[in-house]
C-alpha positions as semicolon CSV with decimal commas, in nm:
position;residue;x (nm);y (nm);z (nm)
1;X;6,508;5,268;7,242
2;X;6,543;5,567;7,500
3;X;6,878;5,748;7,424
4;X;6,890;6,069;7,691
5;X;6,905;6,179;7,975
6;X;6,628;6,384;8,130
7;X;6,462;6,578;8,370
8;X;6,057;6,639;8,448
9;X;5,917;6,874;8,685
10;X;5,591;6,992;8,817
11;X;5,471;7,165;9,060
12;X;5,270;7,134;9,413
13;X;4,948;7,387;9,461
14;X;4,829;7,544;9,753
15;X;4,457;7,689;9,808
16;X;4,491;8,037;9,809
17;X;4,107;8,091;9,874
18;X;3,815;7,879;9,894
19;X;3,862;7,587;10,077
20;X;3,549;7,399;10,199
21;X;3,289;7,641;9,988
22;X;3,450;7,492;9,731
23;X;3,239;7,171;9,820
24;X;2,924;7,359;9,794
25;X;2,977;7,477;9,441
26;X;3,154;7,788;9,495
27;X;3,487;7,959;9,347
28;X;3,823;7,849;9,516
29;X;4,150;7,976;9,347
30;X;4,424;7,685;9,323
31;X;4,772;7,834;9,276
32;X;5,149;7,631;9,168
33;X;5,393;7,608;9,449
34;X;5,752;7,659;9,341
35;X;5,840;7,323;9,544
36;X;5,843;7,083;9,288
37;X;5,863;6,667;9,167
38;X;6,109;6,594;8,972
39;X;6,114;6,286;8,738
40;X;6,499;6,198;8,617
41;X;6,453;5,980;8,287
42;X;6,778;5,755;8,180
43;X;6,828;5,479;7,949
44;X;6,768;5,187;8,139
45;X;6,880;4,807;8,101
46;X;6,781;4,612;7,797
47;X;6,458;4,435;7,866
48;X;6,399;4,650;8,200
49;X;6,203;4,921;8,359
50;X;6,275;5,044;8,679
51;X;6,173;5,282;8,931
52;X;6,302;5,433;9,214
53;X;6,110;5,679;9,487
54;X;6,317;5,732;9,772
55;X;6,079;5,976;9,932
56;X;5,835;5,679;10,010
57;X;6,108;5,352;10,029
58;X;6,063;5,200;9,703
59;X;6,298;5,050;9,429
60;X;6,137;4,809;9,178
61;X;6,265;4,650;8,853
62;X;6,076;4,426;8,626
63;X;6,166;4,244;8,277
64;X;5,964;4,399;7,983
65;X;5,870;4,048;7,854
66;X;5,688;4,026;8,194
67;X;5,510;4,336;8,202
68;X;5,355;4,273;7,839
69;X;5,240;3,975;7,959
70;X;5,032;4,138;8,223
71;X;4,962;4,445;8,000
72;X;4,779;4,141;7,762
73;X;4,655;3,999;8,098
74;X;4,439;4,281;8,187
75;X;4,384;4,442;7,873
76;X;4,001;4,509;7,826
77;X;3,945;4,600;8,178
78;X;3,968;4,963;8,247
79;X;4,075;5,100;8,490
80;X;3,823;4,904;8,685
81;X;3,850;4,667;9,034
82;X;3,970;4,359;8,835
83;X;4,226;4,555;8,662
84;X;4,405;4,704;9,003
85;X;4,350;4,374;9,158
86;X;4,599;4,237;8,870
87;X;4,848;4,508;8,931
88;X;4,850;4,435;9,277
89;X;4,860;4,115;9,271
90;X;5,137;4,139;9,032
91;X;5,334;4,382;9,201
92;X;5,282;4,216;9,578
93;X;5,023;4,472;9,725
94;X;4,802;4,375;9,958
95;X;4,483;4,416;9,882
96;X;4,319;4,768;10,065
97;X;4,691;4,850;10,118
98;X;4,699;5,252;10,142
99;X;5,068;5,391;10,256
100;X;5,208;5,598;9,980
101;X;5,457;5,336;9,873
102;X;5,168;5,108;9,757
103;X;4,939;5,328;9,573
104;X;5,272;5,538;9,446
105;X;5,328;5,193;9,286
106;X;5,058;5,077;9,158
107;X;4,999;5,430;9,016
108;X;5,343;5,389;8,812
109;X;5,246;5,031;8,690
110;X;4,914;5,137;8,599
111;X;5,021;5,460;8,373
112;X;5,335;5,256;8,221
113;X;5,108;4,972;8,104
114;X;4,790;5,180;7,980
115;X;5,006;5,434;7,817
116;X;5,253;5,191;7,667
117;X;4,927;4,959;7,472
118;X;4,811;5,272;7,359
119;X;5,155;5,465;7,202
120;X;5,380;5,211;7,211
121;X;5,642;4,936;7,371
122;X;5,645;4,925;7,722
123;X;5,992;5,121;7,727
124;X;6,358;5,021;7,917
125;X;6,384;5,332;8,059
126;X;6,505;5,402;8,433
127;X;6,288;5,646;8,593
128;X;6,390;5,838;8,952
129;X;6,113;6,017;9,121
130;X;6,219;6,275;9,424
131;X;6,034;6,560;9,524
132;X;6,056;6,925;9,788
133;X;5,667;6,808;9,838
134;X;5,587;6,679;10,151
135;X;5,333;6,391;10,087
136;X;5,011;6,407;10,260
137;X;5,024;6,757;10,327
138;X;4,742;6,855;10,081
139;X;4,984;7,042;9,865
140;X;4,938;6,807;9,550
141;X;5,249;6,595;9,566
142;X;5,055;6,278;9,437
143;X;4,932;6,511;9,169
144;X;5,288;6,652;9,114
145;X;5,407;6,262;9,070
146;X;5,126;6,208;8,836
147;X;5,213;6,453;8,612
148;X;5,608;6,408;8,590
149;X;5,518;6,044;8,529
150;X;5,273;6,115;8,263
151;X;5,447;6,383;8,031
152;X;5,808;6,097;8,093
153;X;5,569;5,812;7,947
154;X;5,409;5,965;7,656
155;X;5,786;6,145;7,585
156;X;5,936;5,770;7,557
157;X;5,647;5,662;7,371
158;X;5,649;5,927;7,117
159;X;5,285;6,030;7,197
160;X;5,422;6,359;7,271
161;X;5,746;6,562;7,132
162;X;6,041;6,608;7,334
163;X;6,033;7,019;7,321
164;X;6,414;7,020;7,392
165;X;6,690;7,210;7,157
166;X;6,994;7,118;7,192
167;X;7,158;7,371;7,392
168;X;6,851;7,437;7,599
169;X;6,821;7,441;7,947
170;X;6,434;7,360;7,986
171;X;6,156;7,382;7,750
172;X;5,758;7,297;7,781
173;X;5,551;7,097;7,546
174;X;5,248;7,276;7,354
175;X;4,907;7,339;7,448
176;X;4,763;6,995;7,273
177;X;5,037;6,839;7,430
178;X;4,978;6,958;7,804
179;X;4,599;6,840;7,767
180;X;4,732;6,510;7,672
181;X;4,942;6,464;7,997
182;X;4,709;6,623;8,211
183;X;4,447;6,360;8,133
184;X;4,651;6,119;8,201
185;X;4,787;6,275;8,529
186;X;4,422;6,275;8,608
187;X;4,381;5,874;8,554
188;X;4,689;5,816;8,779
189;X;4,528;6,041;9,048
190;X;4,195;5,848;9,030
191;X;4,456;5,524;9,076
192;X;4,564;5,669;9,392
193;X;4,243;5,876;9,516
194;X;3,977;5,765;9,394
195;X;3,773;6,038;9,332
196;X;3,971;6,334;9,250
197;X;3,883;6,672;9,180
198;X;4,130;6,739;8,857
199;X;4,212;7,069;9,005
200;X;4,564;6,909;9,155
201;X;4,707;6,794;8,831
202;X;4,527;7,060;8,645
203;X;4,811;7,305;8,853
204;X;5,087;7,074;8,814
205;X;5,068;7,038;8,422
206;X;4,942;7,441;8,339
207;X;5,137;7,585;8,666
208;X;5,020;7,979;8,738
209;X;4,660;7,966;8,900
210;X;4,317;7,817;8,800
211;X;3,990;7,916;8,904
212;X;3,772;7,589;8,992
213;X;3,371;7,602;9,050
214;X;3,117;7,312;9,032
215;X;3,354;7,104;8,812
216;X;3,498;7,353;8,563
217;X;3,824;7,458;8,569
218;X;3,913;7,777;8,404
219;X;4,333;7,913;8,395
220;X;4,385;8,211;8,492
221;X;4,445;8,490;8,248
222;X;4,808;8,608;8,352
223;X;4,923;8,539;8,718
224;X;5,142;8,723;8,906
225;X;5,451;8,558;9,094
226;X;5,413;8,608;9,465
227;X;5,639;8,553;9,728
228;X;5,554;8,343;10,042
229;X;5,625;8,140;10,326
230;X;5,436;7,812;10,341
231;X;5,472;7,663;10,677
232;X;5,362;7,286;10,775
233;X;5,204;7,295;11,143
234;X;5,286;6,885;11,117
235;X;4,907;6,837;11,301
236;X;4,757;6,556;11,159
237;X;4,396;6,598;11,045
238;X;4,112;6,401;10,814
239;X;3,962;6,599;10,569
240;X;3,737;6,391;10,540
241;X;3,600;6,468;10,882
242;X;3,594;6,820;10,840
243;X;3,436;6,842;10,574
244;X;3,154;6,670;10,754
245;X;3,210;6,919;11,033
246;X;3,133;7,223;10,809
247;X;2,820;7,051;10,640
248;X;2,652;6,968;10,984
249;X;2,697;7,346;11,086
250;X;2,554;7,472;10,780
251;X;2,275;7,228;10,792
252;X;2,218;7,350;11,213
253;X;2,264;7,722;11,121
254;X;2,182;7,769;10,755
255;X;2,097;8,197;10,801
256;X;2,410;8,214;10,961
257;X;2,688;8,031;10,768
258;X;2,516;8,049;10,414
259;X;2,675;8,444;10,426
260;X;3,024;8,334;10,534
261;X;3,001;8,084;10,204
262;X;2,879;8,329;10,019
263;X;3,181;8,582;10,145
264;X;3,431;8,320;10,097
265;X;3,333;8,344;9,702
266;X;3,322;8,685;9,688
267;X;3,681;8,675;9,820
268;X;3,794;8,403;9,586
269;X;3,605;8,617;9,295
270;X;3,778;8,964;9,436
271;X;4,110;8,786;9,431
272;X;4,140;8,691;9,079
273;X;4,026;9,047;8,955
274;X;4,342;9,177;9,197
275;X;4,553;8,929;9,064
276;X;4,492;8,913;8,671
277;X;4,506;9,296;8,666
278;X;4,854;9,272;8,895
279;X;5,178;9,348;8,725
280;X;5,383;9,022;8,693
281;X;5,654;9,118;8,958
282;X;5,433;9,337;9,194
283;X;5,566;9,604;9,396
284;X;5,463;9,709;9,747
285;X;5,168;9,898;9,689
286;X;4,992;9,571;9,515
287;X;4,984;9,358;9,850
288;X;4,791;9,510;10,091
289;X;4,423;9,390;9,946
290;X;4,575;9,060;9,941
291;X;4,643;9,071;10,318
292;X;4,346;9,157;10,335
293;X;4,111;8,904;10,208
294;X;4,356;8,628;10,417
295;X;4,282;8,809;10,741
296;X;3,898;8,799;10,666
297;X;3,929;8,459;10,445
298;X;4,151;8,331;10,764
299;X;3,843;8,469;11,013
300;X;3,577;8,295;10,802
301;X;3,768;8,007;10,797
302;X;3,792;7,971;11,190
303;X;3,332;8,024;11,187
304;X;3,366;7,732;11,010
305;X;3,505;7,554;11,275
306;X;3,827;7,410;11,036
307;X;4,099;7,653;11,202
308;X;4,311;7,512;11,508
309;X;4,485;7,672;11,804
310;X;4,869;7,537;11,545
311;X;4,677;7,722;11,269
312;X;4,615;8,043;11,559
313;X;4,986;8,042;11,661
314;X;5,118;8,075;11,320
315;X;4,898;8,373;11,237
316;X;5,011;8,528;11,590
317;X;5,380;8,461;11,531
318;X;5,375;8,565;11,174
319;X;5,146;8,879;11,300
320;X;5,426;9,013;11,488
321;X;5,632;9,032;11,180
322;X;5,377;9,265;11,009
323;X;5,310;8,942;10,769
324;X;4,971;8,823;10,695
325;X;4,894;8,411;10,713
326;X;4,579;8,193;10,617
327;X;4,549;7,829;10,651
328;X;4,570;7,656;10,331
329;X;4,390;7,333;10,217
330;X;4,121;7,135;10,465
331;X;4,259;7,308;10,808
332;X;4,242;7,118;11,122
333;X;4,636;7,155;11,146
334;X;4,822;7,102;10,831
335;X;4,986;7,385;10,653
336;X;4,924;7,756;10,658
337;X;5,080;8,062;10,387
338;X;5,228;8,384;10,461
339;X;5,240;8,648;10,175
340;X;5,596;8,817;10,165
341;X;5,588;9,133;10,011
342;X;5,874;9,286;9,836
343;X;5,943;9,528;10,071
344;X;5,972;9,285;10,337
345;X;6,363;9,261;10,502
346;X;6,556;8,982;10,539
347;X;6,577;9,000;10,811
348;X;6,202;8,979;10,900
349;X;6,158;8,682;10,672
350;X;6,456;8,522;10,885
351;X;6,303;8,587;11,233
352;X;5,922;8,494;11,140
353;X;6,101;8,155;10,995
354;X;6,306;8,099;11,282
355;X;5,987;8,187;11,545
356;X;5,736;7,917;11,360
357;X;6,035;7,673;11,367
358;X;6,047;7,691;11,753
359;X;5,692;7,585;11,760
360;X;5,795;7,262;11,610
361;X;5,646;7,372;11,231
362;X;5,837;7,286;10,912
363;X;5,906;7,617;10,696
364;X;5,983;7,690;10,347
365;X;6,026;8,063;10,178
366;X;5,912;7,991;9,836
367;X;5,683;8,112;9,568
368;X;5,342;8,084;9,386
369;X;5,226;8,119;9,058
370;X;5,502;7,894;8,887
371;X;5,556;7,745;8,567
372;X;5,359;7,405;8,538
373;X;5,505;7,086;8,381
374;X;5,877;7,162;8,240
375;X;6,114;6,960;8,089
376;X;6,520;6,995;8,187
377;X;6,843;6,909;8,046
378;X;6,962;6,754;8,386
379;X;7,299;7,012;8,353
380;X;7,103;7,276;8,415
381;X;6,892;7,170;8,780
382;X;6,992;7,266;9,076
383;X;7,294;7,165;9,307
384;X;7,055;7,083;9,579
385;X;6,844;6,857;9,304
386;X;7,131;6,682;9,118
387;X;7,239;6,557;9,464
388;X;6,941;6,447;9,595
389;X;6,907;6,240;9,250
390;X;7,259;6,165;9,266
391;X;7,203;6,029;9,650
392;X;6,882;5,870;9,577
């Protein structure tokens, strides 16, 4: 039986170079967002598990005796067709049915039931998910969710420790521990994409940045934290398409945009030297190669044809600040970062915020290179967190 209160967190990742050569096996650099999902663990009812995710409308409860019936049900089957079909038909998902709520779902039934026949009962716990991520934004929330849910499950079914004192505020599991919930994360992201990369959940459960080429993903040595505005142009796009976009032009003008891929690495290669030799709380003097490879990243990215006249307009607003922006992710629209040095006022921070609101964006002053998965005595979160779990 569960006896405490808890709380998981993880964070979101932004692209901080790479995005699209990436896809034609060259180095991108995937960094952790200081927004964060957090998971708030409490004893639940006897003979119950529930979850609640406000973010995407849903509140479910089921009787244990019920789910071990369908954990016996399906048991055997992977994580194949037949198996999801169960869940879903068990849960009341239509079949194809792709809004967050669903998959967010069917992810959480999926991890509870293959975690709990492996490590233990399925657990009467009450689980609260609520995250600063905006979902489908490209900034890892599912990834986030995955994580949170996987180091809660394997906590309350003593596959893992819980890492924390009494008298602690947070604390983080070890090493063996982290590559335990991180393959998991990884099977609930395949529940919910498909065909993920790894490098999403990768961020969430080891936080700081990771270097990702051809399939291998390699952490970062040390990683310093940099400030940064991360701004959400709200323009809808589908990676999918772009990516297309980008492969046709290389396949029309191969002499021509086999360089820029070939830049794009050296950038995302340049960039890690900078950053692994960076002190971890830079001072002025540190920033100004970095602005530099996201003006000529931020160029290449526009030959590709992924950039958009939102994408333009933040550069020029945050341009007039002195402040250097790239988009971040597939492009088309979405979201866009803005490094902050230390040196920058206020003030300046405060107008460039207040300019890329007027054009209808969504802004956040935050950081990168933050901790991965963390566990929290729920005393010591936020204000703004313990009431948005207290409201949820």
């Amino acid at each position: 039986m569960w006896a405490q209160e808890l709380a998981v967190s993880a964070p979101g990742k932004v692209i901080l170079h790479g995005e699209h050569a990436v896809v034609l096996g060259k180095v991108a650099l995937a960094v952790a967002l200081d927004l964060r999902t957090f998971l708030r663990l409490r004893p639940g009812a006897e003979g119950r598990l529930s979850v609640s995710l406000p973010g995407v409308g849903v509140r479910r409860s089921w009787d244990i005796p019920g789910l071990r019936a369908l954990r016996e049900r399906i048991a055997g089957k992977g994580r194949g067709v037949e198996q999801l079909d169960a869940l879903r038909k068990f849960a009341g998902i239509a079949a194809g049915a792709s809004a967050p709520e669903s998959l967010a779902t069917l992810a959480f039934l999926y991890m509870c039931l293959a975690i709990s026949a492996k490590y233990g009962d399925v657990p009467s716990v009450d689980i609260l998910v609520w995250s600063e991520l905006p979902t489908g934004a490209g900034l890892g929330s599912s990834a986030a969710y995955a994580v949170c849910l996987a180091a809660a499950l394997l906590m309350v079914c003593r596959a893992i420790s819980c890492p924390l004192q009494e008298g602690e505020s947070t604390a983080r599991w070890t090493e063996e521990e982290l590559t335990l919930i991180n393959s998991w994360a990884f099977r609930g992201e395949r529940v919910i994409h498909g065909n993920p990369s790894g490098v999403d959940n990768a961020v969430g459960t080891w936080g700081g940045a990771l270097r990702y080429q051809a399939g291998k993903i390699t952490p970062l040595k040390r990683v310093p934290t940099l400030r940064i505005l991360l701004t959400n142009t709200k323009v809808p796009r589908s990676t999918k398409v772009l990516v297309a976009g980008v492969k046709e032009k290389i396949l029309k003008f191969p002499a021509i945009m086999n360089p820029v891929l070939d830049s794009i690495d050296a950038i995302s290669q340049e960039c890690q030297s900078v950053l692994e030799a960076m002190p971890a709380n830079p001072s002025p003097e540190h920033y100004p190669v970095l602005e530099e490879f996201f003006d000529i990243n931020q160029h290449h990215l526009n030959v590709l044809g992924v950039g958009h006249p939102s994408l333009d307009r933040l550069c020029q607003v945050t341009a007039s600040h002195s402040l250097h922006s790239k988009l971040t992710g597939a492009g088309g629209g979405g979201c866009g970062i803005t490094l902050l040095p230390p040196d920058t006022s206020p003030l300046a921070v405060e107008a460039a915020k207040q300019d890329l609101c007027a054009c209808g964006f969504e802004c956040w002053e935050t950081k990168i290179g933050a901790p991965g998965v963390t566990l929290h005595s729920c005393s010591s979160l936020s204000a703004q967190v313990l009431h948005a779990l207290a409201q949820s």
